[in-house]
Tab-separated table of C-alpha atoms in Angstrom:
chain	number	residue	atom	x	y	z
M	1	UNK	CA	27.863	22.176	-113.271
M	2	UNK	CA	28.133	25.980	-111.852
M	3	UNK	CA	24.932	26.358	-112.167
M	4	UNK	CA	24.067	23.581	-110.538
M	5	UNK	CA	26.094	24.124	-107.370
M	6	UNK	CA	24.751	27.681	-107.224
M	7	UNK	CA	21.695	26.251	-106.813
M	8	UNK	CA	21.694	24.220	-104.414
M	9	UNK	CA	23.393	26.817	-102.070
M	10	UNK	CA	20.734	28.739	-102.785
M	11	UNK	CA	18.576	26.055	-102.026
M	12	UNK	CA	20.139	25.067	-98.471
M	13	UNK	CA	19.959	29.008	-98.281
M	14	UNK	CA	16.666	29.241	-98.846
M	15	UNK	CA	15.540	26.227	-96.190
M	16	UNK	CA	17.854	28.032	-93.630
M	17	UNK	CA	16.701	31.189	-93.844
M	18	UNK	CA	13.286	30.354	-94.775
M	19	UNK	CA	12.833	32.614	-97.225
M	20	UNK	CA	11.560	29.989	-100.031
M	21	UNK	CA	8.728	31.707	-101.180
M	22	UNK	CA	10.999	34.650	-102.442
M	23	UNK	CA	12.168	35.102	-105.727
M	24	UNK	CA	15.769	34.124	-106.045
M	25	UNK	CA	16.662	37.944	-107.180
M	26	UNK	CA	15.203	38.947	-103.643
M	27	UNK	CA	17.082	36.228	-101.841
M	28	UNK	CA	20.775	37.238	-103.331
M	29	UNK	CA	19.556	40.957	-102.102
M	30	UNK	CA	18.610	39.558	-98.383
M	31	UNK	CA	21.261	37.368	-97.920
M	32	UNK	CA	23.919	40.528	-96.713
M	33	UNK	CA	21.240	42.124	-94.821
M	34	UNK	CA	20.322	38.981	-92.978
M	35	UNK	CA	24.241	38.684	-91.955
M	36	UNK	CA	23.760	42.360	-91.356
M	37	UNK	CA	21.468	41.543	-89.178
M	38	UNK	CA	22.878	38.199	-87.434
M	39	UNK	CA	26.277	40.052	-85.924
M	40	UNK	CA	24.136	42.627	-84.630
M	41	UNK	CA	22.396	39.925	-82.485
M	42	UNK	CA	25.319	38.101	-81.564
M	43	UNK	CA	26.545	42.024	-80.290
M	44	UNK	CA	23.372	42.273	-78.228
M	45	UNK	CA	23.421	38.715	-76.994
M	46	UNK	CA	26.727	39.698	-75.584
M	47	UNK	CA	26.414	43.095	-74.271
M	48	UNK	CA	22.685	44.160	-74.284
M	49	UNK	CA	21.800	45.908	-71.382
M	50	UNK	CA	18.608	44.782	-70.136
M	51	UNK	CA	17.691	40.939	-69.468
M	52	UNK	CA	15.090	40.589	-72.036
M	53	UNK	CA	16.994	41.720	-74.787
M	54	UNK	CA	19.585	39.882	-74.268
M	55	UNK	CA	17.141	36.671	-74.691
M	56	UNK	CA	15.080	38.178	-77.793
M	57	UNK	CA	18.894	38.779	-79.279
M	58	UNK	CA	19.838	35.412	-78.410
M	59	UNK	CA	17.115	33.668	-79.545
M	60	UNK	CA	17.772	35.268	-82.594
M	61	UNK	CA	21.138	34.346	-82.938
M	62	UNK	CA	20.209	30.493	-82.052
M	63	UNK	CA	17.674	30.017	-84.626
M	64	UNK	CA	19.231	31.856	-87.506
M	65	UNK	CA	23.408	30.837	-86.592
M	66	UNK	CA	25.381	27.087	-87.747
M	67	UNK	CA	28.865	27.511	-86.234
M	68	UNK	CA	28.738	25.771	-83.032
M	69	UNK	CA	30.516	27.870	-80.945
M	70	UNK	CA	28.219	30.688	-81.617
M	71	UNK	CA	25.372	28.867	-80.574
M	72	UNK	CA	27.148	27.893	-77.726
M	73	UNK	CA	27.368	30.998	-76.416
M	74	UNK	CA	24.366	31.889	-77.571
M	75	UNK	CA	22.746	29.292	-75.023
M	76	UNK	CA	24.937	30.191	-72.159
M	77	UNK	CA	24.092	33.666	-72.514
M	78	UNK	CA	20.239	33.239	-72.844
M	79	UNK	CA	20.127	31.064	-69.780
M	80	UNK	CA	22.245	33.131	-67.590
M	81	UNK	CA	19.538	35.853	-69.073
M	82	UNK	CA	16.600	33.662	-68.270
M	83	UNK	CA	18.015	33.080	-64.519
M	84	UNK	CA	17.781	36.743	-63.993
M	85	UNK	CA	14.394	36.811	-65.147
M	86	UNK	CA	13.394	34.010	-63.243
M	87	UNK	CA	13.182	31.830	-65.906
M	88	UNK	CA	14.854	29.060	-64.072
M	89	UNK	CA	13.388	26.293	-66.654
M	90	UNK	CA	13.697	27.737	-69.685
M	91	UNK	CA	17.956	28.733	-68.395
M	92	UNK	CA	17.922	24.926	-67.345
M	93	UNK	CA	17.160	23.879	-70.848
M	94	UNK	CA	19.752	26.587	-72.552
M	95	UNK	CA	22.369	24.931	-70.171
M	96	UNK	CA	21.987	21.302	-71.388
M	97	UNK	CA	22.164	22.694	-75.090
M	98	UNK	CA	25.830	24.287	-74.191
M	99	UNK	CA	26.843	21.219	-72.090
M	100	UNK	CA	25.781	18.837	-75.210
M	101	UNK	CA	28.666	21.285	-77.098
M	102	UNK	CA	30.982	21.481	-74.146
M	103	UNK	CA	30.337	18.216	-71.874
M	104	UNK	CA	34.065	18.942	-70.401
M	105	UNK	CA	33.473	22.482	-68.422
M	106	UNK	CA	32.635	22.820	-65.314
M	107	UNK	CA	31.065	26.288	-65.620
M	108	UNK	CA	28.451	25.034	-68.042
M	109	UNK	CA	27.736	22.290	-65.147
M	110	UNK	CA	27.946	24.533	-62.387
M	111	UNK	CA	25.451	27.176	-63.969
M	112	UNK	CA	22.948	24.699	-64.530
M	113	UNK	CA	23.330	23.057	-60.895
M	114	UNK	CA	22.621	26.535	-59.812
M	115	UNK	CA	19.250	26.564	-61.847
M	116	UNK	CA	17.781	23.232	-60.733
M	117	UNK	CA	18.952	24.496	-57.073
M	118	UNK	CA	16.065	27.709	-57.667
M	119	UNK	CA	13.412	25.221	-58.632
M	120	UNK	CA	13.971	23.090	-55.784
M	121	UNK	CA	15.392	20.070	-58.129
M	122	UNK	CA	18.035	19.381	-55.586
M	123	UNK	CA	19.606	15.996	-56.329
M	124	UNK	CA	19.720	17.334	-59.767
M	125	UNK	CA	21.642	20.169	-58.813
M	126	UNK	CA	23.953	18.267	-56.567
M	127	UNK	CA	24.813	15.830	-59.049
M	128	UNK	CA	26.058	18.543	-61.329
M	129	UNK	CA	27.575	20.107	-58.507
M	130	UNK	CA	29.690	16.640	-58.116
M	131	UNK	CA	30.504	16.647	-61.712
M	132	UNK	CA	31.835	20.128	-61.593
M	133	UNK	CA	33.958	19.350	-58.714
M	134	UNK	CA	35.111	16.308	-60.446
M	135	UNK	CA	36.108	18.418	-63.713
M	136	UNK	CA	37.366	21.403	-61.675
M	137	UNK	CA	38.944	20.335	-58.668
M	138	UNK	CA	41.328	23.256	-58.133
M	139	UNK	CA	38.234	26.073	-58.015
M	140	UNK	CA	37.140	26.888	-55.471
M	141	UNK	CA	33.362	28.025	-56.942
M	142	UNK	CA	32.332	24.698	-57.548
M	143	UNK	CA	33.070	23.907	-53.714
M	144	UNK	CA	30.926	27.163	-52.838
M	145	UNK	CA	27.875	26.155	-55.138
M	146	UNK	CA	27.954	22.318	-53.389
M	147	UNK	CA	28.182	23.737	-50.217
M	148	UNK	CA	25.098	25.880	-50.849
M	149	UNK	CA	23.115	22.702	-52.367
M	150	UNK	CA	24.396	20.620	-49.345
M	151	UNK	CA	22.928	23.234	-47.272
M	152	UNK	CA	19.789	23.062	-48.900
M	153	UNK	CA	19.636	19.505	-48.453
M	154	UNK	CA	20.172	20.158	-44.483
M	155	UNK	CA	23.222	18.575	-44.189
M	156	UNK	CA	25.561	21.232	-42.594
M	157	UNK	CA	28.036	18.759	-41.956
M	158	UNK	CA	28.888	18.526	-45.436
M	159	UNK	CA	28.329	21.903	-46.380
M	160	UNK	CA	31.329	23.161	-43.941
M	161	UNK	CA	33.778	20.674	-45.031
M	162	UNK	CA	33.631	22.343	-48.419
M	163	UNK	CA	33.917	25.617	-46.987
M	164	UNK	CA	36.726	24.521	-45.111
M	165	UNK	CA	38.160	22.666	-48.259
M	166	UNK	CA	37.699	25.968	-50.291
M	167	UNK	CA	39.448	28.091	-47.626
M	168	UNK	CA	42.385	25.716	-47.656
M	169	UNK	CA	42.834	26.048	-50.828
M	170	UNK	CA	42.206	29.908	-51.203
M	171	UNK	CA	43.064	31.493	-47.809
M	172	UNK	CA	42.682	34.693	-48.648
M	173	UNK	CA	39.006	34.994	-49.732
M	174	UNK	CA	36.844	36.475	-46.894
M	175	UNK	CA	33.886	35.809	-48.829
M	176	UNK	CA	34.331	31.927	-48.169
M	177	UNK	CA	34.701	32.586	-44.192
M	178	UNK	CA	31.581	35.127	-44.201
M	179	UNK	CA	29.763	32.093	-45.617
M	180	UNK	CA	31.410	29.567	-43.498
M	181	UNK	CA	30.021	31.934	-40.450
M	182	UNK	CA	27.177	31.819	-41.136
M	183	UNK	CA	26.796	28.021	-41.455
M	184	UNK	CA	28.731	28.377	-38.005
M	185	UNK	CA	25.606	29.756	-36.398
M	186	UNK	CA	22.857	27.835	-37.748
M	187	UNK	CA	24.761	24.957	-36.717
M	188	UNK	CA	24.932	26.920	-33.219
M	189	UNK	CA	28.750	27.238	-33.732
M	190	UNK	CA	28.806	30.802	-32.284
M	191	UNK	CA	32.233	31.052	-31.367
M	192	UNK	CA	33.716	29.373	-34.246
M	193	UNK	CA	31.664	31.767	-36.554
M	194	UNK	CA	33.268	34.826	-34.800
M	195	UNK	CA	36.470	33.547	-35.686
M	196	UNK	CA	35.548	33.548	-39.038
M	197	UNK	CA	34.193	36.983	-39.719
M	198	UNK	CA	37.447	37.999	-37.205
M	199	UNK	CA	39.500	36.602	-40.102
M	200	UNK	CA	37.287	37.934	-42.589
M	201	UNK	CA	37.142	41.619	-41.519
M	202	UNK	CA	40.985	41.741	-41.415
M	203	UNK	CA	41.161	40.081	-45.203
M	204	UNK	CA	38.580	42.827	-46.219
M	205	UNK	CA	38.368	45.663	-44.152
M	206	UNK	CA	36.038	47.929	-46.433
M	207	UNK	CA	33.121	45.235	-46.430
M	208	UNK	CA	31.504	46.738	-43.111
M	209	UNK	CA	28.834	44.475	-43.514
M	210	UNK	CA	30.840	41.621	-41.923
M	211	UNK	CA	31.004	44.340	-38.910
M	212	UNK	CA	27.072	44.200	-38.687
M	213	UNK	CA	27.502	40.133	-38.920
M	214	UNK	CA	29.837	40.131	-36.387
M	215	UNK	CA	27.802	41.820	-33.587
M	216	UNK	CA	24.691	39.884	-34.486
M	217	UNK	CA	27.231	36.794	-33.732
M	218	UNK	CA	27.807	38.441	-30.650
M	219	UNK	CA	24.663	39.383	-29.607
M	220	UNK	CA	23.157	35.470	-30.385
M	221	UNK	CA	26.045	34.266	-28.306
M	222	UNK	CA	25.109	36.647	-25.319
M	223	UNK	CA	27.795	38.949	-25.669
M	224	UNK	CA	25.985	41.949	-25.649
M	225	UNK	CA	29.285	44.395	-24.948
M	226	UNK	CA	30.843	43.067	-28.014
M	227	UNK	CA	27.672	43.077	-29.486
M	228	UNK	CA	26.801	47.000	-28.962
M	229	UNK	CA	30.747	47.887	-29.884
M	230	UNK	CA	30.278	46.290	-33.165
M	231	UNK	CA	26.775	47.889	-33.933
M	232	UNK	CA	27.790	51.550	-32.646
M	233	UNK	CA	31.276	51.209	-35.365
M	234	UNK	CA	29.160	50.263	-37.829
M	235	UNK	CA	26.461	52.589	-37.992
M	236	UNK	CA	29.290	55.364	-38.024
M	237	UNK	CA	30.235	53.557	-41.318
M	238	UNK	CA	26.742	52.918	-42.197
M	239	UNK	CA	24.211	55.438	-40.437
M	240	UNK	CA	20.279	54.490	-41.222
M	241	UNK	CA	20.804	50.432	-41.901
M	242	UNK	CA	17.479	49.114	-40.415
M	243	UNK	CA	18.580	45.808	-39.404
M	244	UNK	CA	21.626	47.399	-37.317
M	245	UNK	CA	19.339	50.387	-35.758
M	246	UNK	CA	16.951	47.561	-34.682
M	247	UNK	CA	19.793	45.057	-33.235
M	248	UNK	CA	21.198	48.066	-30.900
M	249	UNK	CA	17.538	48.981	-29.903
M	250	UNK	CA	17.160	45.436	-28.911
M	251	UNK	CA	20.586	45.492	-27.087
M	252	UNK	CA	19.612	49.070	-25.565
M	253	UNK	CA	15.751	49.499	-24.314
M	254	UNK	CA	14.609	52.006	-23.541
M	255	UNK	CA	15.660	53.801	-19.854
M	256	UNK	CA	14.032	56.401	-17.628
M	257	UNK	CA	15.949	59.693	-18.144
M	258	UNK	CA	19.410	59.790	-16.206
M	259	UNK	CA	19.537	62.271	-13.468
M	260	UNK	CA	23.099	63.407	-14.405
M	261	UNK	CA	24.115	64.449	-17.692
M	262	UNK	CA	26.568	61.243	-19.636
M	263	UNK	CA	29.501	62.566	-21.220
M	264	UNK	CA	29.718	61.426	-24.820
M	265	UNK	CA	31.970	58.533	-25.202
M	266	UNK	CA	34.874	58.650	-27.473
M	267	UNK	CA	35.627	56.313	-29.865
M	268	UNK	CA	39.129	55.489	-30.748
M	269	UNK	CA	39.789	56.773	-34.275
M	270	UNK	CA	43.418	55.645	-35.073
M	271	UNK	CA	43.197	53.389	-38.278
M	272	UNK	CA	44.155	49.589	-37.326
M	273	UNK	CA	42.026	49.444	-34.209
M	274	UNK	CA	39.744	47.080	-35.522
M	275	UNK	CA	42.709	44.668	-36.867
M	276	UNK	CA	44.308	44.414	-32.906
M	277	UNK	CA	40.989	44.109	-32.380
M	278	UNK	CA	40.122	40.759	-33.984
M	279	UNK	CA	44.159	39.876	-32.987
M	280	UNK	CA	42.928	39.972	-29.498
M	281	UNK	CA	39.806	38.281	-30.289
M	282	UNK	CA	42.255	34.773	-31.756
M	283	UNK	CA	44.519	35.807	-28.614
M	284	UNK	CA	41.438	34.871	-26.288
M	285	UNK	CA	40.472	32.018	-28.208
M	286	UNK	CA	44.011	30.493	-27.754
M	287	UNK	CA	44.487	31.371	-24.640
M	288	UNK	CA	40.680	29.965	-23.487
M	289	UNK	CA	41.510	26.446	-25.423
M	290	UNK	CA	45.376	26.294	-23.827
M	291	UNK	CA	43.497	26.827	-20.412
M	292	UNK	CA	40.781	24.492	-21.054
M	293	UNK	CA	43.599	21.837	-21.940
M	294	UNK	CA	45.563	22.608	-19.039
M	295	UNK	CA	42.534	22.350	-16.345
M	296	UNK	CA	41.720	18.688	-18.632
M	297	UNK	CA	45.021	17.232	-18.069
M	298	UNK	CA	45.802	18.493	-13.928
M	299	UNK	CA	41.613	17.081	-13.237
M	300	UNK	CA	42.811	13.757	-15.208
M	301	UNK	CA	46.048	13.542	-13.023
M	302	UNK	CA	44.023	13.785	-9.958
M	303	UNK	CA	41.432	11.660	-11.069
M	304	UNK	CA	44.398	8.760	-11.591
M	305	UNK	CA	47.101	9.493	-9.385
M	306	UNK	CA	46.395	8.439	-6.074
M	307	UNK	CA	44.671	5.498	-6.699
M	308	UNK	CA	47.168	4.182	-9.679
M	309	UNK	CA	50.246	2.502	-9.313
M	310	UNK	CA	51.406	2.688	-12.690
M	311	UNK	CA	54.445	4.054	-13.693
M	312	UNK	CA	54.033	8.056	-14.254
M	313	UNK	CA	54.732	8.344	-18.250
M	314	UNK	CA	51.997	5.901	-18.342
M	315	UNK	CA	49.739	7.847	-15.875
M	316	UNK	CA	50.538	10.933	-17.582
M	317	UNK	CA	50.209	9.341	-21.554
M	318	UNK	CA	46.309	7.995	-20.057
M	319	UNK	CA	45.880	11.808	-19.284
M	320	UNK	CA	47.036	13.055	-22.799
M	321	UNK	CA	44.700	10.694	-23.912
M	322	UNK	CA	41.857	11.652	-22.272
M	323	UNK	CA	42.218	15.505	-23.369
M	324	UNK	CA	42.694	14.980	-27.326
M	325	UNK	CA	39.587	16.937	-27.833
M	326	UNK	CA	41.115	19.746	-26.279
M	327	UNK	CA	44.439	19.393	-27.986
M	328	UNK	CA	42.059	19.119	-31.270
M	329	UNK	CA	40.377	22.665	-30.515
M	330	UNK	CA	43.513	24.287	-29.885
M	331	UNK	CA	44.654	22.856	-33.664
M	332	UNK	CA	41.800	23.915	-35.163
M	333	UNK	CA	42.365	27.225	-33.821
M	334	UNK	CA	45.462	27.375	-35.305
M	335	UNK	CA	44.063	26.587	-39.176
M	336	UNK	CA	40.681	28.996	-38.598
M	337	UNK	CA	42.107	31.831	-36.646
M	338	UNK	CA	46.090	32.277	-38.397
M	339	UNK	CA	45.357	30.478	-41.494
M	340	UNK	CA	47.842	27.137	-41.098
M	341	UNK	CA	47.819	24.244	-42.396
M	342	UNK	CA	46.434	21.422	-40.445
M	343	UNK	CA	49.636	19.539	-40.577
M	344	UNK	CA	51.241	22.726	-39.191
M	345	UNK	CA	48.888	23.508	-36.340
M	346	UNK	CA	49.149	19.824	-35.265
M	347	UNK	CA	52.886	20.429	-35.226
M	348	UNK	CA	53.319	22.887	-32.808
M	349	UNK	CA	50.120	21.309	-30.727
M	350	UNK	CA	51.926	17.975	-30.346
M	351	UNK	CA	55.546	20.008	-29.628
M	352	UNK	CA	54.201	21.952	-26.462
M	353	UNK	CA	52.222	18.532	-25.453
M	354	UNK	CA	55.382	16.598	-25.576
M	355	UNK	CA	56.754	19.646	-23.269
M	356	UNK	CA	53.837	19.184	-20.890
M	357	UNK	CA	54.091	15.829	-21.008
M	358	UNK	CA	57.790	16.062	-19.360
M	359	UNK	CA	56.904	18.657	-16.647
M	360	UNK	CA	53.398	16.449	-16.057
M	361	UNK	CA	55.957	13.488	-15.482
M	362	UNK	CA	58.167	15.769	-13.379
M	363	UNK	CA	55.402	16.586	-11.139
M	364	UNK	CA	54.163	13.303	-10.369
M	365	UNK	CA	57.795	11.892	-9.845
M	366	UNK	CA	58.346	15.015	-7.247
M	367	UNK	CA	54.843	14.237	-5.601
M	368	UNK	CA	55.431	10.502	-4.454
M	369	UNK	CA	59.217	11.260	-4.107
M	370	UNK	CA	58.333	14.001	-1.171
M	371	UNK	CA	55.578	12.041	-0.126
M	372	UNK	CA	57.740	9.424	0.897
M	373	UNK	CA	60.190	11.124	2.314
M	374	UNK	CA	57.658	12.764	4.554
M	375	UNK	CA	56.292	9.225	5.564
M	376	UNK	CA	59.925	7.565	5.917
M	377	UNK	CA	60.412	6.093	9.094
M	378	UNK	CA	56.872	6.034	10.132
M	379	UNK	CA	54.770	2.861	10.152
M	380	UNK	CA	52.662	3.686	7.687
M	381	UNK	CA	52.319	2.437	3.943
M	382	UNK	CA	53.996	5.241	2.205
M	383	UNK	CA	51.185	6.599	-0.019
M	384	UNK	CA	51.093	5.328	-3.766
M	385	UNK	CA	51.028	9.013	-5.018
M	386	UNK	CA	50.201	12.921	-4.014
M	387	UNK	CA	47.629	14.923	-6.072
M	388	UNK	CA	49.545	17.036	-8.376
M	389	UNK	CA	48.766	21.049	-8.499
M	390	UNK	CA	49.348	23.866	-10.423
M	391	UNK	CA	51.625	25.090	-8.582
M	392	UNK	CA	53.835	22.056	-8.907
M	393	UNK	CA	54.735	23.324	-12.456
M	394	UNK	CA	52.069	22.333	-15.440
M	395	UNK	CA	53.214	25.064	-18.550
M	396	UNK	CA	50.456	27.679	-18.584
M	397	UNK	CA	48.808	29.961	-21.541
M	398	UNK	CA	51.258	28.467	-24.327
M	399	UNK	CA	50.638	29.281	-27.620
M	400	UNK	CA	48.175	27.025	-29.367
């Protein structure tokens, strides 16, 4: 009975290893080298320096190991391998193997999506990209990797609501709102990407590449002061880069020789100039969308006014009404530029238009009120309303 059992390890020992054709005195010899030799490939398949060794190792390790989470791992790491080698088919294949063992992470998925997003395999990708999502809704990596397919795929649209979705959830990763800028600008979003790598820079101050970003922004958008500031900062940080050098050449052609000798300018070095800096970048943007609001609702009140005989909350709501958009900019000001939450922004939006809303009502009950006393006791038809101004008392430059 021993005997027997011995055996027939030997022989499922023998068909693994396929060393049949030794004798069985040579086999109980190899058997502790081979495992010798097995850990040192699952070392190497974990930690070997160089691409291709990790897949010889691997390969190894696949075609010689039984336990399943070793040859789990031992696919993972081979494709991740093969995707730095450009061996986006052969890593797409590894992939399924360690999803077949591990159908339930969202890694697995998302490292796959990635390689059938190199070979062009796109609605492939994207449905593993949904599938991670699904499995690992609080990440915000799987929202990133979508977002990359869904640019891809051309569809922007989609592409920045993940962003956006990833930001909310993660506020504090600049590396989600330098990606976000730059779907910003292909989109032709130029202003809203600026806010972005604003916010970004002040998350992550060392990364002067968002610096170079920024004035390209700038530059595309026609600002070529804020442009040239940005450029001339970051070559200090970054003397030599080709792509900056070439931007500020573009920005600065060449001149005929001045007749007077320039002084050199002088920079400001105190630390924190860049952070007030992007604070009165979000300061502009406020106060530009509270403006544009403002000049929306007085041109809707003189558009109506004098030609409506409705009461003046309902003159005024029609007004409100016809702004939103502009009440909607100023809110999503508030969640790009100072990081609030939607519901948040909205708040304090809706607050100060309920407070405009009483001094819009205010000025339109003061118009026809002196209006009619002017005309009282003259023949005339006292006029159904005066033009409200300005400088009858609309709330200017409010916060959001």
């Amino acid at each position: 009975m021993i005997e027997e059992g011995v055996s027939r390890v030997m022989q499922s020992a023998c068909r693994v290893l396929r060393l049949c054709g030794l004798p069985a005195a040579a086999l109980l010899v190899s058997m502790p080298a081979l495992a010798a030799g097995l850990d040192a490939a699952i070392k190497d398949c974990r930690s070997a320096i160089t691409a291709s060794d990790k897949v010889a190792a691997c390969s190894f390790v696949i075609a010689r190991a039984s336990d399943d989470s070793i040859l789990s791992k031992a696919y993972n790491r081979r494709g991740l391998a093969n995707v730095e080698l450009g061996r986006f088919a052969e890593a797409v294949r590894d992939f399924t193997e360690v999803i077949r063992f591990n159908p339930e992470i969202a890694g697995y998925y998302d490292n796959r999506q990635n390689a059938f997003r190199q070979l062009g395999r796109l609605n492939e990708a994207l449905r593993d990209a949904n599938t991670a999502v699904r499995l690992a809704p609080g990440y915000t990596f799987v929202l990133r990797s979508r977002a990359n397919i869904y640019d891809d795929m051309g569809r922007q649209d989609l592409a920045l609501a993940d962003f956006t979705r990833a930001i909310i959830m993660d506020p504090k990763d600049a590396s989600l709102r330098a990606d976000r800028a730059k779907l910003h600008v292909k989109v032709g979003h130029n202003g809203d990407a600026i806010v972005d790598l604003t916010n970004a820079m002040a998350l992550d101050p060392t990364n002067a590449g968002l610096l170079r970003d920024r004035a390209l922004v700038f530059a595309n958008a026609g600002d070529r002061t804020a442009a040239r500031a940005d450029l001339i900062d970051f070559l200090a940080k970054q003397p030599g880069d080709p792509q900056a050098t070439q931007a500020l050449a573009a920005l600065d052609p060449p001149s005929p020789p001045p007749t007077t000798i320039t002084p050199p300018v002088v920079r400001n070095p105190e630390p924190g100039l860049r952070q007030a800096d992007a604070l009165d970048a979000k300061r502009k943007l406020v106060a530009d969308a509270v403006a544009q609001h403002e000049d929306c609702l007085l041109n809707a009140l003189t558009d109506i006014t004098p030609y409506s005989n409705e009461s003046a909350p309902t003159i005024v709501d029609v007004a409100i009404d016809r702004c939103g958009k502009f009440a909607e900019r100023r809110i999503a000001i508030g969640v790009g530029a100072y990081d609030m939450p939607r519901e948040e922004a909205k708040a304090i939006v809706d607050r100060k238009v309920a407070e405009m809303r009483t001094k819009m009502i205010t000025v339109i009950v003061t118009a026809r009120a002196e209006a009619m006393k002017r005309n009282s006791g003259s023949d005339q038809d006292p006029p159904k309303a005066e033009t409200p101004s300005t400088s009858q008392g609309l709330p200017k430059a409010q916060p959001l």
